[in-house]
Amino acid sequence: MISSRTADFRLTLIHPCVGRRSGMTKYIRTWKMEPLPPAMLAAFTPDDVELRFYDDRLETIPFDEPTDLVAISVETYTAKRAYQIASEYRVRGVPVVMGGFHATLCAAEVAEYCDSLVIGEAEELFPALIEDYRQGRPKAVYQSDTRPSHLGFSPDRSIFVGKRYLPISLVEFSRGCKFVCDFCAIQSAYDASHRCRPVENVIEEVKRIKKRGRMIFFIDDNLTSNMDAAKQLMRQLIPLKIRWVSQCDISVAYDQEALELMKRSGCQGVLVGFESLDRSTLKAMNKGFNMMQGGPVEAIANFQHHGLRLYGTFIFGNDHDTEATFRETLHFAVDHGLFIAAFNHITPFPGTPLYQRLEQEGRLLYSRWWLDDAYRYGEVPFRPKNIEPAELARLCIETRKAFYSWKGISQRILHPVNHRDPWMLVNYLAINLMHQFDVSNRDGLPLGNEDWEGHLIKTDKQLYVA
Ligand code: SF4
């Protein structure tokens, strides 16, 4: 996609995929949502810059197309593919700038694969960075020392035109989270801080993008981290008559006013990280608050009583987990009529307390799993206490298969919250079948493209990070 802007400076934004098996043509469907990070950068790109955007999940990147600068947002799972893409451009003499979560948490590593590194939130630094490249005086590191003072932005979605994403519109109200769960890369990257956009700004954006029959997904890490701000947003969403979903912590289930506002403002469901049903496991991961008041059982009942569906996420391989943990969790998820659920092994993301602990205990199976050629998506990159790594991975898949089996889908559809509204019933079937297909589709995926024949270009530079 090339923007209508014409200028003497050309910028190419790239969204990398996780990886591709040899010969793989179609990408994982459940992963095809509009990526907001490049749209945010597009919004902060000066008008006199010619802009292109390529989504590596959907299209072939034309590496030979002339451009003056490439910008890539890097996450841990996409790091290897991002380095492959960067090498393709750098071998052609095009400079590459990288930012994103992984660049913030693993700055020294990412700096090796790019010409400029952005640490922290990139948007406010981006216009100055482009100007530096224009003037031929780029810096090796651009660092945002504080959270941006101004979150009054709206992404430039014109970059998505002509690309086929899932029919759901993504909006960001806030970033970060006040909690400190030990496995969470978000709290590590944002240092357990949380910032909101002005409500009126978000409402304007929602008004602009809302479409009949299309869900809005507030992609906040935790929409209710600041409950008062979340309530203000919900109050102003009521007249817009939209349908929306988001991610929340469990405490919202015990706030009667918040639940009513969610229902009245069109909330259809929320993702809640239940993680584990075991109190000691939750405590060990700094998520003991999940057992507040009536714990997950009462929380789910409260949500469902207000017509809110649940996307429950669970993680396995904790020190107290055994094979029985999977059976208990599966029964819990089915018996309580979760709309959808994720059953994954814990992933030690670099920069998190969990990663440091497993490293200190000598339990990491790879020095950097996200770059290792032998590592595959879904593989357990550490040694759990009570289960073999391969067995842990297998049990996660089996649990997913059982949950998304025809039996699992038909058992959960019986819960009134999943079938009462015909529109959501259609969504229930479509989303569950999509997950059923993807259960076996994504495990074993290589990180990076298996067919890539280039060489990773590394820069031998000392990184000074203030
Ligand atoms: S509540 Fe969620 S977003 Fe917040 S720190 Fe815990 S896992 Fe991360």
XYZ file of C-alpha atoms and ligand atoms in Angstrom:
474
model
C 0.000 0.000 0.000
C 1.418 3.389 -0.986
C -0.080 6.507 0.499
C -1.246 9.410 -1.625
C 1.428 11.516 0.068
C 4.294 12.304 -2.288
C 7.562 13.673 -1.079
C 11.310 13.464 -1.184
C 11.399 11.013 1.721
C 9.899 7.516 1.627
C 9.118 5.543 4.758
C 8.120 1.867 4.794
C 6.335 0.438 7.815
C 6.408 -3.320 8.256
C 4.407 -5.593 10.527
C 6.340 -8.885 10.749
C 4.665 -12.278 11.077
C 5.715 -14.832 13.702
C 7.040 -17.248 11.117
C 6.129 -19.545 8.250
C 6.605 -23.210 7.560
C 8.233 -24.085 4.277
C 5.727 -23.553 1.469
C 3.034 -22.156 3.807
C 0.765 -19.786 1.926
C -2.218 -19.033 4.192
C -1.533 -17.445 7.550
C -3.107 -18.328 10.937
C -6.596 -16.837 10.740
C -7.043 -16.042 14.440
C -3.886 -13.910 14.276
C -5.070 -11.663 11.447
C -6.231 -8.570 13.302
C -5.395 -5.021 12.267
C -2.004 -4.174 13.809
C -2.251 -0.862 15.660
C 1.510 -0.148 16.164
C 2.209 0.725 12.481
C -1.040 2.722 12.335
C 0.173 4.703 15.350
C 3.509 5.381 13.652
C 1.649 6.406 10.499
C -0.309 8.931 12.578
C 2.938 10.451 13.843
C 4.609 10.509 10.421
C 4.860 14.032 8.966
C 2.479 14.694 6.071
C 5.279 15.341 3.608
C 6.653 11.806 3.916
C 5.603 9.179 1.371
C 4.324 6.233 3.361
C 3.969 2.533 2.563
C 2.841 -0.276 4.801
C 3.261 -4.021 4.345
C 1.823 -6.682 6.595
C 4.070 -9.726 6.416
C 1.145 -11.967 7.446
C -0.914 -10.996 4.411
C 1.411 -10.110 1.561
C 4.867 -10.456 0.081
C 7.176 -7.612 1.035
C 8.663 -5.946 -2.070
C 12.194 -5.540 -0.726
C 13.414 -3.985 -3.984
C 10.877 -1.154 -3.924
C 12.846 2.058 -3.318
C 12.523 3.480 0.187
C 14.618 5.718 2.438
C 13.809 4.195 5.806
C 12.099 1.100 7.199
C 10.422 0.974 10.618
C 9.524 -2.309 12.331
C 7.796 -2.847 15.658
C 9.257 -5.956 17.314
C 7.662 -8.363 19.756
C 9.433 -11.371 21.232
C 7.590 -13.841 18.995
C 8.239 -11.780 15.857
C 11.854 -10.845 16.661
C 13.485 -13.448 14.438
C 11.296 -12.626 11.447
C 11.875 -8.907 12.081
C 15.642 -9.493 11.925
C 15.245 -11.421 8.653
C 13.238 -8.556 7.151
C 15.714 -5.968 8.456
C 18.592 -7.900 6.900
C 16.838 -7.930 3.509
C 16.625 -4.141 3.586
C 20.046 -3.524 5.079
C 21.760 -5.687 2.448
C 20.150 -3.300 -0.073
C 21.556 -0.301 1.791
C 18.255 0.790 3.363
C 18.465 1.769 7.071
C 16.109 0.119 9.519
C 14.702 1.447 12.778
C 13.182 -0.902 15.359
C 11.016 -0.338 18.417
C 8.251 -2.100 20.316
C 8.077 -4.256 23.441
C 10.996 -6.483 22.577
C 13.173 -3.496 21.713
C 12.420 -2.045 25.133
C 12.970 -5.260 27.065
C 15.935 -6.600 25.033
C 17.534 -3.374 23.813
C 21.088 -4.716 23.427
C 19.933 -7.628 21.264
C 17.627 -5.622 18.993
C 20.298 -2.938 18.528
C 22.441 -5.523 16.753
C 19.909 -5.889 13.936
C 18.990 -2.295 13.169
C 20.472 1.127 12.498
C 18.405 2.944 15.114
C 16.677 1.575 18.152
C 13.681 3.164 19.852
C 13.370 2.318 23.538
C 10.064 2.985 25.255
C 6.992 4.342 23.507
C 7.968 5.488 20.044
C 5.236 7.807 18.886
C 6.400 11.112 20.327
C 9.998 10.443 19.233
C 9.046 9.451 15.717
C 8.815 12.849 13.956
C 12.279 13.847 15.270
C 13.703 10.482 14.233
C 12.405 10.907 10.685
C 13.822 14.418 10.550
C 17.217 13.129 11.701
C 17.230 10.571 8.882
C 16.170 13.229 6.408
C 19.043 15.417 7.494
C 21.497 12.496 7.389
C 22.307 12.581 11.118
C 20.483 9.593 12.637
C 21.188 8.496 16.193
C 21.764 4.890 17.202
C 19.316 5.116 20.093
C 16.131 7.090 20.651
C 14.929 6.689 24.164
C 11.740 7.820 25.801
C 12.592 8.253 29.483
C 9.051 8.828 30.623
C 5.649 7.640 29.560
C 4.343 9.980 26.819
C 2.799 13.091 28.268
C 0.158 13.082 25.586
C -1.932 10.061 24.733
C -4.329 12.090 22.629
C -3.536 10.235 19.441
C -5.638 8.287 16.992
C -4.098 5.715 14.684
C -4.014 6.343 10.939
C -6.075 3.406 9.678
C -5.722 4.433 6.036
C -2.728 2.076 5.933
C -5.119 -0.883 6.287
C -7.111 -0.103 3.142
C -7.162 -3.051 0.732
C -5.919 -5.580 3.310
C -8.133 -8.408 4.549
C -8.219 -8.442 8.325
C -10.693 -10.034 10.701
C -13.868 -7.916 10.834
C -13.201 -6.364 14.226
C -12.085 -2.784 14.883
C -9.273 -2.242 17.365
C -9.165 0.843 19.593
C -6.736 1.701 22.388
C -8.030 3.563 25.446
C -5.118 2.960 27.798
C -1.738 1.318 28.019
C -0.085 -0.641 30.786
C -1.406 -2.063 34.028
C -0.981 -1.312 37.707
C -0.456 -4.967 38.672
C 2.867 -6.802 38.727
C 2.196 -10.375 37.623
C 5.615 -11.976 37.366
C 5.203 -13.480 33.872
C 3.813 -10.318 32.269
C 5.943 -8.486 29.708
C 3.510 -5.553 29.746
C 4.115 -4.605 33.350
C 7.878 -5.056 32.779
C 7.877 -2.799 29.714
C 5.724 -0.091 31.296
C 7.150 -0.508 34.780
C 3.699 -1.295 36.227
C 2.335 2.099 35.164
C -0.940 2.791 33.397
C -1.924 5.760 31.211
C -5.255 6.605 29.614
C -6.186 8.662 26.598
C -8.685 11.466 27.131
C -12.149 9.895 27.018
C -13.491 12.468 24.521
C -10.659 11.619 22.144
C -11.511 7.916 22.261
C -15.221 8.608 21.829
C -14.503 10.671 18.695
C -12.435 7.823 17.309
C -15.133 5.251 18.044
C -17.735 7.471 16.336
C -15.498 7.681 13.254
C -14.838 3.971 12.882
C -17.980 2.274 14.159
C -19.756 0.175 11.581
C -23.071 -1.576 11.823
C -22.613 -5.209 12.881
C -18.923 -4.816 13.645
C -17.459 -5.356 17.093
C -15.024 -2.893 18.668
C -12.147 -4.429 20.591
C -10.511 -2.163 23.174
C -7.063 -3.715 23.069
C -5.987 -2.262 26.406
C -3.727 -4.488 28.466
C -6.201 -4.028 31.303
C -9.143 -1.715 30.576
C -10.106 -1.513 34.262
C -6.638 -0.897 35.707
C -7.993 2.574 36.486
C -11.617 1.773 37.308
C -12.791 5.396 37.514
C -11.383 6.195 34.074
C -12.918 3.004 32.642
C -16.316 3.962 34.062
C -16.068 7.423 32.501
C -15.376 5.805 29.145
C -18.284 3.392 29.505
C -20.723 6.172 30.440
C -19.848 8.012 27.246
C -20.066 4.868 25.135
C -23.726 4.284 26.087
C -25.269 6.690 23.511
C -23.081 5.290 20.718
C -24.927 1.946 20.798
C -21.910 -0.125 19.854
C -20.928 -3.684 20.721
C -17.520 -3.989 22.304
C -15.132 -6.419 24.009
C -11.929 -5.892 25.975
C -9.463 -7.284 28.515
C -9.989 -6.682 32.240
C -8.713 -7.864 35.561
C -11.060 -9.833 37.767
C -11.833 -6.989 40.184
C -14.394 -5.505 37.790
C -16.596 -8.529 38.470
C -17.001 -7.308 42.044
C -17.918 -3.737 41.141
C -21.675 -3.618 40.608
C -21.650 -0.159 39.025
C -18.926 -1.166 36.560
C -20.804 -4.315 35.545
C -23.965 -2.348 34.892
C -22.079 0.263 32.896
C -20.444 -2.464 30.856
C -23.793 -3.954 29.989
C -25.427 -0.604 29.198
C -22.517 0.555 27.045
C -22.678 -2.536 24.816
C -19.965 -4.751 26.270
C -20.420 -8.278 24.924
C -17.622 -9.989 26.809
C -14.208 -9.680 28.365
C -10.931 -11.518 28.386
C -9.917 -12.291 31.959
C -6.564 -13.850 32.797
C -7.596 -16.520 35.307
C -4.181 -18.180 34.784
C -4.660 -20.830 37.479
C -7.323 -22.101 39.868
C -4.722 -22.788 42.556
C -4.332 -20.163 45.248
C -0.639 -20.861 45.950
C 0.208 -20.752 42.231
C -1.546 -17.403 41.854
C 0.273 -16.073 44.888
C 3.624 -17.228 43.505
C 2.978 -15.351 40.243
C 1.887 -12.193 42.111
C -1.676 -12.652 40.953
C -3.245 -13.556 44.293
C -5.852 -10.853 43.647
C -7.625 -13.354 41.352
C -8.887 -15.023 44.547
C -10.469 -11.824 45.843
C -13.942 -12.123 47.377
C -15.622 -15.140 45.748
C -12.679 -15.807 43.408
C -13.142 -16.861 39.770
C -16.355 -18.857 40.319
C -18.330 -15.915 41.674
C -16.626 -13.526 39.266
C -17.763 -15.572 36.254
C -21.312 -15.767 37.653
C -21.351 -11.977 38.138
C -20.164 -11.327 34.583
C -22.632 -13.789 33.082
C -25.490 -12.452 35.197
C -24.908 -9.148 33.366
C -24.916 -10.848 29.970
C -21.141 -10.627 29.612
C -19.341 -13.560 27.979
C -15.947 -14.752 29.106
C -12.697 -15.375 27.270
C -10.739 -17.099 30.014
C -7.004 -17.571 29.735
C -5.070 -20.208 31.691
C -1.361 -20.929 31.885
C 0.271 -24.217 32.839
C 3.692 -25.454 33.898
C 3.656 -23.625 37.214
C 5.591 -25.310 39.991
C 2.486 -26.851 41.567
C 0.882 -27.999 38.306
C 0.453 -31.670 37.521
C -1.468 -33.556 34.853
C -4.565 -33.309 37.042
C -4.393 -29.503 36.787
C -5.314 -29.728 33.100
C -8.375 -31.911 33.720
C -9.605 -29.673 36.525
C -9.108 -26.521 34.469
C -10.822 -27.972 31.401
C -13.827 -29.030 33.470
C -13.947 -25.632 35.111
C -13.874 -23.823 31.732
C -16.562 -26.049 30.200
C -18.787 -26.247 33.296
C -18.800 -22.472 33.674
C -19.697 -21.953 30.025
C -16.703 -19.878 28.953
C -17.345 -18.416 25.492
C -13.747 -19.136 24.465
C -10.555 -19.922 26.387
C -6.796 -20.187 25.942
C -4.761 -23.004 27.475
C -1.067 -22.271 27.116
C 2.153 -23.095 28.903
C 3.786 -20.235 30.771
C 6.153 -18.387 28.505
C 9.257 -16.833 30.009
C 9.419 -13.518 28.160
C 12.796 -11.818 28.456
C 12.792 -8.878 30.852
C 10.183 -10.393 33.167
C 10.757 -11.537 36.760
C 9.694 -15.039 35.673
C 12.460 -15.149 33.070
C 15.054 -13.998 35.583
C 13.957 -16.591 38.136
C 14.039 -19.493 35.666
C 17.403 -18.311 34.395
C 18.820 -18.144 37.938
C 17.467 -21.602 38.680
C 19.112 -22.943 35.498
C 15.754 -24.044 34.084
C 15.807 -22.341 30.671
C 16.288 -24.854 27.860
C 17.518 -22.272 25.348
C 19.668 -19.238 25.988
C 17.271 -17.216 23.763
C 14.364 -19.387 22.691
C 12.921 -16.712 20.406
C 16.019 -16.801 18.191
C 16.865 -20.479 18.291
C 16.489 -22.329 14.961
C 15.399 -25.457 16.822
C 12.586 -23.726 18.715
C 9.030 -24.032 17.446
C 5.868 -22.166 18.431
C 4.102 -24.023 21.258
C 7.284 -25.683 22.512
C 8.057 -25.294 26.216
C 11.381 -23.448 26.514
C 11.986 -24.228 30.197
C 12.017 -27.195 32.565
C 8.783 -27.357 34.594
C 8.955 -28.950 38.059
C 6.435 -31.768 37.741
C 5.938 -32.381 34.012
C 8.344 -33.022 31.150
C 8.454 -30.044 28.714
C 7.127 -32.076 25.762
C 4.351 -33.525 27.923
C 3.370 -30.029 29.077
C 3.126 -28.867 25.448
C 1.083 -31.966 24.527
C -1.318 -31.494 27.436
C -1.918 -27.851 26.430
C -2.866 -28.986 22.913
C -5.066 -31.817 24.208
C -6.876 -29.438 26.553
C -7.481 -26.976 23.713
C -8.698 -29.775 21.460
C -11.141 -30.985 24.109
C -12.423 -27.461 24.785
C -12.929 -26.719 21.070
C -14.191 -30.224 20.200
C -17.778 -30.528 18.969
C -18.624 -31.907 22.401
C -16.971 -28.971 24.183
C -18.616 -26.424 21.884
C -22.065 -27.981 22.273
C -21.743 -28.245 26.063
C -20.783 -24.581 26.419
C -23.449 -23.352 24.006
C -26.046 -24.515 26.540
C -25.106 -21.698 28.893
C -27.767 -18.985 28.367
C -25.177 -16.225 28.040
C -23.737 -17.987 24.976
C -26.982 -18.551 23.036
C -29.551 -15.971 24.189
C -28.608 -13.256 21.695
C -28.839 -14.550 18.081
C -26.042 -12.230 16.885
C -23.686 -13.474 19.592
C -24.781 -17.054 18.959
C -23.584 -16.719 15.371
C -20.353 -15.213 16.689
C -20.019 -18.029 19.224
C -20.125 -20.651 16.486
C -17.866 -18.760 14.082
C -15.206 -17.925 16.689
C -15.198 -21.384 18.258
C -14.878 -23.069 14.872
C -12.038 -20.731 13.924
C -10.253 -21.709 17.153
C -11.013 -25.383 16.528
C -9.212 -25.120 13.194
C -6.261 -23.150 14.610
C -5.647 -25.513 17.551
C -3.562 -27.756 15.339
C -2.572 -25.101 12.832
C -0.146 -22.947 14.812
C 1.775 -25.389 17.009
C 5.087 -26.356 15.512
C 5.294 -23.117 13.519
C 8.912 -21.989 13.166
C 9.834 -18.525 14.397
C 11.051 -16.664 11.315
C 10.448 -17.890 7.786
C 11.763 -21.372 7.162
C 12.277 -20.708 3.451
C 14.331 -17.568 4.001
C 17.737 -17.942 2.369
C 19.432 -14.704 3.405
C 21.951 -14.063 6.141
C 21.226 -12.110 9.274
C 23.122 -8.844 9.192
C 24.385 -7.814 12.590
C 25.912 -4.537 13.647
C 28.818 -4.659 15.995
C 27.951 -1.646 18.081
C 28.187 -0.881 21.754
C 24.794 0.158 22.964
C 24.633 2.999 25.387
C 21.249 3.190 27.044
C 20.762 6.039 29.465
S -3.259 -8.064 35.350
Fe -2.796 -8.722 33.256
S -1.860 -6.934 32.239
Fe -1.808 -6.588 34.463
S 0.236 -7.263 35.098
Fe -1.202 -8.987 35.401
S -1.102 -10.181 33.474
Fe -0.172 -8.164 33.073
